[in-house]
CSV table of C-alpha atoms and ligand atoms in Angstrom, one decimal:
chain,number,residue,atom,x,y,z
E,17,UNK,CA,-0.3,27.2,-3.7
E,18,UNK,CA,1.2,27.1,-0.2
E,19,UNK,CA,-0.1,24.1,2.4
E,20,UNK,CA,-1.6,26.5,4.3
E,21,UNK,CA,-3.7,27.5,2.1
E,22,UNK,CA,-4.8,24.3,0.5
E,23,UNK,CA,-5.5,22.9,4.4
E,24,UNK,CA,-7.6,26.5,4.7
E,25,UNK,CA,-9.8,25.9,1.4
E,26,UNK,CA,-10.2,22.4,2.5
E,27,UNK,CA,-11.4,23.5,6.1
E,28,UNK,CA,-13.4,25.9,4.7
E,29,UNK,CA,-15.2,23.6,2.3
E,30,UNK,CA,-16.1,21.1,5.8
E,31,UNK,CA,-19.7,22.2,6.6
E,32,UNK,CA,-19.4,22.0,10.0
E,33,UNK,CA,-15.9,23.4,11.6
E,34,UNK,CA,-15.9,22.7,15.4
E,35,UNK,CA,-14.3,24.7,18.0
E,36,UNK,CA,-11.5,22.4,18.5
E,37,UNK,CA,-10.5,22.8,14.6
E,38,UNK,CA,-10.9,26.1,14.8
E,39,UNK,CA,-8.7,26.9,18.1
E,40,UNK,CA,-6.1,23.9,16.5
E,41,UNK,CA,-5.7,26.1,13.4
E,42,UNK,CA,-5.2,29.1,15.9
E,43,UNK,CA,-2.8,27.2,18.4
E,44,UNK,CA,-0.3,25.6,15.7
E,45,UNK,CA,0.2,29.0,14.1
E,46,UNK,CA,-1.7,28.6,11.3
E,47,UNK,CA,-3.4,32.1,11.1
E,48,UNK,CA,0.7,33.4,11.1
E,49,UNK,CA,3.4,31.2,8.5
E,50,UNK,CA,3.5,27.6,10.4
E,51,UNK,CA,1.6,24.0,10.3
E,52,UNK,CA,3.5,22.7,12.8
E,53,UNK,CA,1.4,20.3,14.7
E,54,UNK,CA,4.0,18.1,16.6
E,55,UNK,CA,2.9,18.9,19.9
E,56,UNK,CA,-0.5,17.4,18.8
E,57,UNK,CA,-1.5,14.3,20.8
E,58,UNK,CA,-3.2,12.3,23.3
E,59,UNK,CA,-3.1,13.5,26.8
E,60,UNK,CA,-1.3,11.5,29.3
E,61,UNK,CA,-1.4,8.2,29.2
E,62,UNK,CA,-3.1,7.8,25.8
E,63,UNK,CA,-2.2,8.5,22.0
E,64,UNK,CA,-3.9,9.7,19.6
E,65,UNK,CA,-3.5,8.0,16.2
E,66,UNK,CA,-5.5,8.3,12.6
E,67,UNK,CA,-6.4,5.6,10.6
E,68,UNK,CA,-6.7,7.2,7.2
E,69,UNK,CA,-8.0,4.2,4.7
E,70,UNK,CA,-9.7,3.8,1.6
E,71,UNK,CA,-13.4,2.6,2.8
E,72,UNK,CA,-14.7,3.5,-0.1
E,73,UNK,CA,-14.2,3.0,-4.7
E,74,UNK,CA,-12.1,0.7,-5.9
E,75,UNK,CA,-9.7,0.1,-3.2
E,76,UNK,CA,-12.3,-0.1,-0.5
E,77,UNK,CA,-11.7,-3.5,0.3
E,78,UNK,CA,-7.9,-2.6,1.0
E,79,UNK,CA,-8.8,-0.5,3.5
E,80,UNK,CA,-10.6,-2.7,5.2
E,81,UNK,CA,-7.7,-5.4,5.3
E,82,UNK,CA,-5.5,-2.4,6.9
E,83,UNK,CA,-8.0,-1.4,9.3
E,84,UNK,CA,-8.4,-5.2,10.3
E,85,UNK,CA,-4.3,-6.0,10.4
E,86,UNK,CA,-3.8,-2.6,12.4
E,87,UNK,CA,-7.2,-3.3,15.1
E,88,UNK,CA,-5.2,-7.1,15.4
E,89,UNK,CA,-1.9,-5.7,16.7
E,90,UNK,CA,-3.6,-3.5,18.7
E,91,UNK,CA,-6.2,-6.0,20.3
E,92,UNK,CA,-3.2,-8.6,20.8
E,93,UNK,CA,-1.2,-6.4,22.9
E,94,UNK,CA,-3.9,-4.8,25.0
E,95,UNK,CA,-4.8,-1.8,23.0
E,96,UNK,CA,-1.9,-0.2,23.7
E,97,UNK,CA,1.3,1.0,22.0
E,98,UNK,CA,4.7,2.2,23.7
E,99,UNK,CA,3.0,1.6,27.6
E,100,UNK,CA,-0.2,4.2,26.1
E,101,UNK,CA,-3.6,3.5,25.8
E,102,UNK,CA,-4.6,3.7,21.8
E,103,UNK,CA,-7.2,6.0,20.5
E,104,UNK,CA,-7.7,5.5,16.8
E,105,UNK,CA,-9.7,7.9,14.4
E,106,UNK,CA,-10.6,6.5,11.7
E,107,UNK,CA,-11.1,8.3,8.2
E,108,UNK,CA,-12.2,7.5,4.6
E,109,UNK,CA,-9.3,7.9,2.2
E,110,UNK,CA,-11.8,7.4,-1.0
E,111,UNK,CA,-10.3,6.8,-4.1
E,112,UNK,CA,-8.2,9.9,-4.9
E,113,UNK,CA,-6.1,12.7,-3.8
E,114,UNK,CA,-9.4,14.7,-4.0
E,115,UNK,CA,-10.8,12.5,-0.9
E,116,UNK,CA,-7.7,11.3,0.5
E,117,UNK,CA,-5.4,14.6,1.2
E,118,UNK,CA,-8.8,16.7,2.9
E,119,UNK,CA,-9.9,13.2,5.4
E,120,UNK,CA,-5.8,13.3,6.4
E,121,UNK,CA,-5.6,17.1,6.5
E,122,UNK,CA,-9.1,16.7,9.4
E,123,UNK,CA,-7.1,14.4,11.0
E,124,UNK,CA,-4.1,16.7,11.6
E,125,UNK,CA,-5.7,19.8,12.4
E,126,UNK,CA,-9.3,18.8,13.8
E,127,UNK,CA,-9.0,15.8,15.6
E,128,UNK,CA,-5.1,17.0,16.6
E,129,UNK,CA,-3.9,13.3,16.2
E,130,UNK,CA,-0.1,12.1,17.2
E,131,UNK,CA,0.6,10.4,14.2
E,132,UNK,CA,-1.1,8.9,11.2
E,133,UNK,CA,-1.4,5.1,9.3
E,134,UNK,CA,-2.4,4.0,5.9
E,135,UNK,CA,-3.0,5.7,2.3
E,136,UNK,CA,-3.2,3.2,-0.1
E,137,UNK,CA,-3.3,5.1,-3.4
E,138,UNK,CA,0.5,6.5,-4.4
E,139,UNK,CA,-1.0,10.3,-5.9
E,140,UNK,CA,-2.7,10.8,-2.6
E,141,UNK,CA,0.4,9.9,-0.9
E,142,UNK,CA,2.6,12.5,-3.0
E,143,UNK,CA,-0.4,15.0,-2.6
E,144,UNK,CA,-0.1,14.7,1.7
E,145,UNK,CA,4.4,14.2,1.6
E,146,UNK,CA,4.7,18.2,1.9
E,147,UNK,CA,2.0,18.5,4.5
E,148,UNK,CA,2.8,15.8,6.5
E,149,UNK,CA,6.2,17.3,6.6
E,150,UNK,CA,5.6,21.0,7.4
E,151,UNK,CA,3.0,20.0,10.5
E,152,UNK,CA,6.1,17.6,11.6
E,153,UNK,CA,3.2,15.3,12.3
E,154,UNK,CA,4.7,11.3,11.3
E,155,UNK,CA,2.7,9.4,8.7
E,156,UNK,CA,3.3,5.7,8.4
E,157,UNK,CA,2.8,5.0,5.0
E,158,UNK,CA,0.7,1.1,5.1
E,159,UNK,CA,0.4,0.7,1.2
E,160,UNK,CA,1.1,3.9,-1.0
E,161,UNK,CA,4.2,3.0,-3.0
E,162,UNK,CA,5.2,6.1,-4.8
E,163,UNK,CA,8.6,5.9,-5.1
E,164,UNK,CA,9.5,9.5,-4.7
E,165,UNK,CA,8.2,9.4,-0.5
E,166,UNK,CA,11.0,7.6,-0.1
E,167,UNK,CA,13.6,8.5,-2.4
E,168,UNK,CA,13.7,12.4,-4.2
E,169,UNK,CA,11.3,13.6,-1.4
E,170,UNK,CA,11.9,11.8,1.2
E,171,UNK,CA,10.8,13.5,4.5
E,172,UNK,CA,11.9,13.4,8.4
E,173,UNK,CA,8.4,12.6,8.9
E,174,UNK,CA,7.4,10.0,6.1
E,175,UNK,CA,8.4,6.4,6.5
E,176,UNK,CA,7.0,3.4,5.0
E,177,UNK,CA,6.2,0.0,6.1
E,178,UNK,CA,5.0,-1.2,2.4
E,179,UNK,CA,7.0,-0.7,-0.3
E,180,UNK,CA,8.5,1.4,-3.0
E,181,UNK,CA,6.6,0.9,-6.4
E,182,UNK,CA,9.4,0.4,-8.7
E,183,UNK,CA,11.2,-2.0,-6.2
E,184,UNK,CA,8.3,-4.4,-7.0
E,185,UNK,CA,8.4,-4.0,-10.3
E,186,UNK,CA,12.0,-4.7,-10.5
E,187,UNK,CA,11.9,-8.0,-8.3
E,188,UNK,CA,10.1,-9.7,-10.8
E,189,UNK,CA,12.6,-8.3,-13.8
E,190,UNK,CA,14.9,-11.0,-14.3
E,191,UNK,CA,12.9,-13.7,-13.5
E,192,UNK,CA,10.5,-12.8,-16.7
E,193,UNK,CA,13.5,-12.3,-18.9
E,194,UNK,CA,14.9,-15.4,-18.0
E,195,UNK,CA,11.9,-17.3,-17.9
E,196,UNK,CA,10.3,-16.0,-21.1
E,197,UNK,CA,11.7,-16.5,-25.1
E,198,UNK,CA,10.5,-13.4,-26.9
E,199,UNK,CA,8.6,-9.9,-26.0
E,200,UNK,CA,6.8,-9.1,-22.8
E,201,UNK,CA,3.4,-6.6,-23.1
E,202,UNK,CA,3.3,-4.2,-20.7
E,203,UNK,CA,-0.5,-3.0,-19.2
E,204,UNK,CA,-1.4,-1.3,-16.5
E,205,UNK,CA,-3.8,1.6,-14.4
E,206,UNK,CA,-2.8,4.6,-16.0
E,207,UNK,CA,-1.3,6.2,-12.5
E,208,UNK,CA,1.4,6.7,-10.4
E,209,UNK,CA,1.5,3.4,-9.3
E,210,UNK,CA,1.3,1.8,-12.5
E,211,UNK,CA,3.3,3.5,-14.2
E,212,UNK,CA,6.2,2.9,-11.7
E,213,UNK,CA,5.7,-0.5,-11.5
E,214,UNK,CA,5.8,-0.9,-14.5
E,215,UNK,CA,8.9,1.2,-15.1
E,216,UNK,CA,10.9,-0.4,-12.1
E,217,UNK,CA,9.8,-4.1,-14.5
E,218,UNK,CA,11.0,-2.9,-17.5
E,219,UNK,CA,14.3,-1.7,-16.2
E,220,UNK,CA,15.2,-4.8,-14.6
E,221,UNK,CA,13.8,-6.6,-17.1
E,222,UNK,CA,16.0,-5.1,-20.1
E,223,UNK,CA,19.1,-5.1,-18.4
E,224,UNK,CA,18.8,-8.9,-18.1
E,225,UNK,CA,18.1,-9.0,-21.9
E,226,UNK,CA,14.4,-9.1,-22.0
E,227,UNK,CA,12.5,-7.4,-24.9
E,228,UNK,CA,9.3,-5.2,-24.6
E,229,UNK,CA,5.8,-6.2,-26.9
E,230,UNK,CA,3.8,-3.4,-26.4
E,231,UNK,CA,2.3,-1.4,-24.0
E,232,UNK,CA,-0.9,0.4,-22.9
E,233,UNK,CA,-2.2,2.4,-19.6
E,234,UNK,CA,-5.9,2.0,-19.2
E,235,UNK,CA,-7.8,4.8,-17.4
E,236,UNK,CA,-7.5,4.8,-13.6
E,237,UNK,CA,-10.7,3.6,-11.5
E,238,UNK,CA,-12.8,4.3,-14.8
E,239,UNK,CA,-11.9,0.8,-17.0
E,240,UNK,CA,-14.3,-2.1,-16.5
E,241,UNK,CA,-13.9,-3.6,-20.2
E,242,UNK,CA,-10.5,-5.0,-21.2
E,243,UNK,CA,-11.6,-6.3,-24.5
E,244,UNK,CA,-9.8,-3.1,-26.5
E,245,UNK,CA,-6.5,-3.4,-24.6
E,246,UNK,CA,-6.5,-7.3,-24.8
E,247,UNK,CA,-6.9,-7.3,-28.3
E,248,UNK,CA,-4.3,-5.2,-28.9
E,249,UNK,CA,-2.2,-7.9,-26.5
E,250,UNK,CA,-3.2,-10.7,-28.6
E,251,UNK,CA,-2.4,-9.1,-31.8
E,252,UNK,CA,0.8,-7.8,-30.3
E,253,UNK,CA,2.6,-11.4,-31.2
E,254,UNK,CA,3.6,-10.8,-26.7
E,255,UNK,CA,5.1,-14.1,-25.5
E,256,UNK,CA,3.7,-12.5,-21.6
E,257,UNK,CA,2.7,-10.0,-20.1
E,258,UNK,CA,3.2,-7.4,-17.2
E,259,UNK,CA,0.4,-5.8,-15.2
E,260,UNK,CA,-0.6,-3.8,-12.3
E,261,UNK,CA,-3.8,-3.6,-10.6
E,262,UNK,CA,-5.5,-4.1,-7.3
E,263,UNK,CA,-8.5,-4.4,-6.1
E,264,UNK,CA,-11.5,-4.2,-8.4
E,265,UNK,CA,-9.7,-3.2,-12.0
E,266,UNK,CA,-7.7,-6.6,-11.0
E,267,UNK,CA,-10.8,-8.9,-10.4
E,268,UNK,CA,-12.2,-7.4,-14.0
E,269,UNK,CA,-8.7,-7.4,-15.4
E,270,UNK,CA,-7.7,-11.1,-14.7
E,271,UNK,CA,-11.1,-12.3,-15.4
E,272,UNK,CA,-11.4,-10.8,-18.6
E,273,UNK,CA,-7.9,-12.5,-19.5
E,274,UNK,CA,-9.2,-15.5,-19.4
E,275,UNK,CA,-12.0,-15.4,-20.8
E,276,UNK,CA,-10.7,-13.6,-24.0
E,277,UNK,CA,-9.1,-17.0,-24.4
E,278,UNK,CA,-5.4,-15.2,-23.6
E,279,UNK,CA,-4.4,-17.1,-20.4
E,280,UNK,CA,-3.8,-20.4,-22.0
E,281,UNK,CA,-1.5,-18.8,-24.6
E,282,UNK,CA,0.4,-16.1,-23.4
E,283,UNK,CA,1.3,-16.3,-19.7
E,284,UNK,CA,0.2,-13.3,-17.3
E,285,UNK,CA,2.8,-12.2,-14.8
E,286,UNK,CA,2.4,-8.7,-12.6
E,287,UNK,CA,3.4,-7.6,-9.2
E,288,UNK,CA,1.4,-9.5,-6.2
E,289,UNK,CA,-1.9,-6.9,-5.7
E,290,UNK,CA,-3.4,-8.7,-9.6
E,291,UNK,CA,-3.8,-11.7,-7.4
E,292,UNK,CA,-3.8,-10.5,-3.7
E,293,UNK,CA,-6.8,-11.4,-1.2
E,294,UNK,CA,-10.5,-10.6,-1.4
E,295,UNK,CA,-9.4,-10.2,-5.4
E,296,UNK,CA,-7.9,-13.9,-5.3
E,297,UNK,CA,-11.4,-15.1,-4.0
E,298,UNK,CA,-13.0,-13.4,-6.7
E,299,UNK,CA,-11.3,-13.8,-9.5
E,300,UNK,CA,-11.1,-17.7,-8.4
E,301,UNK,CA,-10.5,-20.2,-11.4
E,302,UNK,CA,-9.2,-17.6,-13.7
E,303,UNK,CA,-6.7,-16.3,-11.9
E,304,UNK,CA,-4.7,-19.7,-11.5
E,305,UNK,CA,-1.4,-19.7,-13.1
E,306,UNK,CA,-1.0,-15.7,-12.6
E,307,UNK,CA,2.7,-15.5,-11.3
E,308,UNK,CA,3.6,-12.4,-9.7
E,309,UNK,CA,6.3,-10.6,-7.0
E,310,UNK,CA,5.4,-9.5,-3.7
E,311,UNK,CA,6.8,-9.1,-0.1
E,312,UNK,CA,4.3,-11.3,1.9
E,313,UNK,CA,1.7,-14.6,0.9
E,314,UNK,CA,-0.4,-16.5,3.2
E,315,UNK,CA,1.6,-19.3,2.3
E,316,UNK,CA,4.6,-18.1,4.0
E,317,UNK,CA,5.8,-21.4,6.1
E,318,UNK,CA,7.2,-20.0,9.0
E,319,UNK,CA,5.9,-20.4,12.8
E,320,UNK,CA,5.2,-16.5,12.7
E,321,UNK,CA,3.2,-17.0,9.5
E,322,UNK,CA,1.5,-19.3,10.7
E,323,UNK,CA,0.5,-17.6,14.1
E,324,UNK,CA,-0.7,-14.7,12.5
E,325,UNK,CA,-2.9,-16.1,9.6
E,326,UNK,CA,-4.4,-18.4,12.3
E,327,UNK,CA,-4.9,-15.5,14.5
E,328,UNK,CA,-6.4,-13.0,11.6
E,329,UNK,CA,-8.8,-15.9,10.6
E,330,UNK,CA,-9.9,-16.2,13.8
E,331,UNK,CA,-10.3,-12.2,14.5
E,332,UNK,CA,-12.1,-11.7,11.4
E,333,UNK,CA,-13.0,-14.7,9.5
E,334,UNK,CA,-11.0,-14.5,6.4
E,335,UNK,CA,-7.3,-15.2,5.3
E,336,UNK,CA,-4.9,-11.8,5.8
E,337,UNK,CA,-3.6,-10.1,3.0
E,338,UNK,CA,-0.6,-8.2,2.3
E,339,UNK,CA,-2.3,-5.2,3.2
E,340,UNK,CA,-3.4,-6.3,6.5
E,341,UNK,CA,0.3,-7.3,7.4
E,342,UNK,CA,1.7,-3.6,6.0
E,343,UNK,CA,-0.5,-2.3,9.0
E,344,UNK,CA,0.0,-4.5,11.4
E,345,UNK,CA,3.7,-4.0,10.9
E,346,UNK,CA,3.1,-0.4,11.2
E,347,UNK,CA,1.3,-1.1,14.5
E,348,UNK,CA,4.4,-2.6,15.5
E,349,UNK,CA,6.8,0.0,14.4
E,350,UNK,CA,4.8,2.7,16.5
E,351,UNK,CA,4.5,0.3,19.7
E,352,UNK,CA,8.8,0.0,19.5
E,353,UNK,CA,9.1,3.6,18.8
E,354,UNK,CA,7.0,4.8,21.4
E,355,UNK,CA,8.4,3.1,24.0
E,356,UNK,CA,11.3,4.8,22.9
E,357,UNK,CA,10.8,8.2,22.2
E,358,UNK,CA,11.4,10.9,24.4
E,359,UNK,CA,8.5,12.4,24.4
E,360,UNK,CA,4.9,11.6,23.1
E,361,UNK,CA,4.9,14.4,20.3
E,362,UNK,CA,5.0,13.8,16.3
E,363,UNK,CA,9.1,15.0,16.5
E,364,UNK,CA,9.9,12.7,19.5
E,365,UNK,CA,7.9,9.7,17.8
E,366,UNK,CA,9.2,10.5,14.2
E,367,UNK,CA,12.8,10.5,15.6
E,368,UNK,CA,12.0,7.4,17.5
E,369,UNK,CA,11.7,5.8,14.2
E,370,UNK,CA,15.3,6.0,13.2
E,371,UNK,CA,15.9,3.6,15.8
E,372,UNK,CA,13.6,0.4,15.6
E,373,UNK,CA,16.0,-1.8,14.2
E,374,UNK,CA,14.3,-4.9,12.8
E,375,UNK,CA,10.4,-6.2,12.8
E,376,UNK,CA,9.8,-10.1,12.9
E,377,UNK,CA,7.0,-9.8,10.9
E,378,UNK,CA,4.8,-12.5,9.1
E,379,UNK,CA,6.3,-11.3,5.8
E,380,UNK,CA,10.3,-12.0,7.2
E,381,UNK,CA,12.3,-9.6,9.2
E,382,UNK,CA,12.3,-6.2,7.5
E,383,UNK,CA,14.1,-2.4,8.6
E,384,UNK,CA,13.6,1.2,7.9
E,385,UNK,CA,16.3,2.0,5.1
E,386,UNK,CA,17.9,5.4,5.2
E,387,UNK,CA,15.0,6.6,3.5
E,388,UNK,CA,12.5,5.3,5.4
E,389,UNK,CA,11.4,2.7,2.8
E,390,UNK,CA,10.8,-1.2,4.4
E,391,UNK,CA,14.2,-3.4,3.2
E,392,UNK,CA,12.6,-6.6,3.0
E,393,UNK,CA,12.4,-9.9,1.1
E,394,UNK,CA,10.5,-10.4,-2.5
E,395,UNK,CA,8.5,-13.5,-2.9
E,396,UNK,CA,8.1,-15.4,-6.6
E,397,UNK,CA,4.5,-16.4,-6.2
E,398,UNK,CA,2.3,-18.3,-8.4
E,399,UNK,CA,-1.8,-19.0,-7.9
E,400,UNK,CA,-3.0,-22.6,-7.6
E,401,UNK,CA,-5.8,-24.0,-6.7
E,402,UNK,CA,-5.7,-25.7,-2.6
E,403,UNK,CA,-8.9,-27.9,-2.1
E,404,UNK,CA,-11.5,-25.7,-3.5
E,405,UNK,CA,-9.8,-22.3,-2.6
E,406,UNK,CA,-6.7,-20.4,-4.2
E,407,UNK,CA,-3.6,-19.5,-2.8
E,408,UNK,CA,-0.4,-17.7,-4.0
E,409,UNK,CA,2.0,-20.6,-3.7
E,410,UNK,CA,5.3,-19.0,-2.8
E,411,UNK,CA,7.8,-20.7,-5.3
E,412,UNK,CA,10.8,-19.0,-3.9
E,413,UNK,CA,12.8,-15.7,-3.1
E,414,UNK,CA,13.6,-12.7,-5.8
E,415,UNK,CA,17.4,-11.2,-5.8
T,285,BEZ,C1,-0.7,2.5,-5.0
T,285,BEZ,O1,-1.4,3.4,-5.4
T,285,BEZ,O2,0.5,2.8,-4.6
T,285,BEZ,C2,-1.1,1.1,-4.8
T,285,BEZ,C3,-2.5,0.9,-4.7
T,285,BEZ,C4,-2.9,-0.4,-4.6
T,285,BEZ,C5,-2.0,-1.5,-4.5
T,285,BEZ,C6,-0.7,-1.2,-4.6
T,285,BEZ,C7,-0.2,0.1,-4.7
């Protein structure tokens, strides 16, 4: 089935169609072959941007962390990007593809925006790469780590200020293998996501020598009891583990670890979203110990760092989270390539991109890659306990 029609059905399935979507449709060519929407924008002096963010399931409180991160940038330079006044539209991604690709189509064709942020779950991302790519409209990818976005299908129009799934996987590889005498149980949310973390790990982690327990994938945004799958760890004679989840499966995850009686005897490892944030705080005693591989931590000691989390904390009255950073970053990739482009359209703005060069960010300096994927540091992290609250101590960089 062609975009066209999918964006159609979708439309069609909106209760109440304005005008405006109606005569966008009309004006990009979409009643003849093409979704070209890259004249779309803001008139003037102003862009139009989307916001398109889970505020809702199991990633709900990601969303808000992104919202938050991108609303900081924006409020520290004056609401504007590039020299334009900012108008953001803000839609609920939801939990799946189902929610996530119809709330980004609206903000394409309806609210005719210039360019859009955020996604946070990786199937909704490769469900949105091929329209994205035929309106020529640029998404900035703030979480989503699918690896294909930014490798097989990469796109003119996609680029990513996150990560690539397997990349985080792999970080933590060697570190496992060398750190860990005997086999490692893999376990993760049956998804893409999951399942390319966890591939990216065990590639690594083999080709350093290590040697794999066991392994399960536990049903996407539907688990809430662990006991099955942790039995089958304990029984699994695992010397570790490897996981991925965010949000709530990790709270539940984590806490369920511990309790099974599993944490003291089989160390838990996993790429940074098992311990990341609002999770963190909720998971709190249990989670202490967790070691896992990410691009960013709180705990980061540089002046930047510091600046930011103060700044966050004093914005919205928590601790930022990788997920806040990811879109303020992306905030700051727009504000350079605006000021650049040639023009205020999705092409001139998506070409823009190419040119950035590096973002001092609170995670280190990262670039675009020449597939549009964030080159960036990994972090070894492990949870302690700080004076009553947890942190992810940063215990040093990954290869
Ligand atoms: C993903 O679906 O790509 C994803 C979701 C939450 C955290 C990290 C990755």
């Amino acid at each position: 089935m062609g975009v066209l029609s999918a964006v159609l059905r979708s439309l069609r399935r909106t209760t109440t169609i304005s005008g405006l979507a109606v005569g966008a449709l009309a004006l990009s060519g979409c009643a003849g072959s093409s979704l070209d929407q890259s004249g779309s924008q803001g008139s003037g002096d102003e862009v139009k941007l989307g916001l398109l963010v889970p505020l809702s399931g199991v990633y709900a409180p990601l969303g808000e962390d992104m919202r938050d991160g991108f609303q900081l940038y924006l409020d520290q330079h004056g609401g504007r990007l590039g020299g334009k006044t900012v108008r953001v539209v803000t839609v609920d991604e939801g939990e799946t593809p189902q929610t996530g690709v119809p709330a980004a189509q609206k903000l394409v064709t309806q609210d005719r925006v210039t360019a859009v942020v955020g996604v946070v779950n990786s199937a909704t991302a490769l469900g949105l790469r091929d329209f994205f790519h035929e309106s020529k409209v640029p998404l900035l990818v703030a979480n989503a780590g699918a690896d294909a976005i930014t490798g097989e299908r990469s796109s003119p129009y996609v680029w990513r200020t996150s990560f690539a799934n397997g990349k985080v996987g792999a970080a933590l590889g060697p570190a496992v293998a060398e750190e860990v005498d005997g086999g490692v149980y893999l376990i993760t949310a049956d998804y893409a996501a999951g399942r390319e973390m966890v591939g990216g790990f065990r590639k690594a982690f083999e080709a350093a020598g290590g040697k794999i327990a066991g392994e399960k994938y536990t049903p996407f945004g539907k688990t809430q009891d662990y006991q099955p799958y942790l039995s089958a760890i304990r029984n699994s004679g695992a010397k570790a583990v490897f996981s991925f989840y965010a949000g709530a499966e990790a709270v539940n995850f984590v806490k369920q670890y511990k309790q099974f009686g599993l944490a003291d005897r089989i160390p838990l490892y996993g790429t940074g979203f098992l311990t990341e944030g609002g999770v963190l705080n909720a998971q709190g005693a249990s989670a202490v110990g967790v070691k896992t591989s990410l691009h960013y931590s709180t705990e980061l000691d540089t002046p930047i760092n510091k600046a930011f989390v103060e700044a966050y904390r004093t914005k919205h009255g928590k601790a930022p989270t990788v997920y806040s950073v990811q879109a303020y970053d992306a905030a700051a990739a727009l504000d350079k390539a605006i000021a650049k482009a040639d023009g205020t359209g999705g092409e001139d703005i998506a070409e823009a991109l190419g040119g950035i060069g590096t973002i001092d960010s609170p995670r280190g300096p990262w670039s675009f890659d020449a597939d549009h994927d964030a080159r960036q540091k990994y972090y070894l992290r492990e949870v302690r306990s700080d004076g009553g609250s947890f942190v992810n101590a940063v215990l040093g960089e990954l290869d």
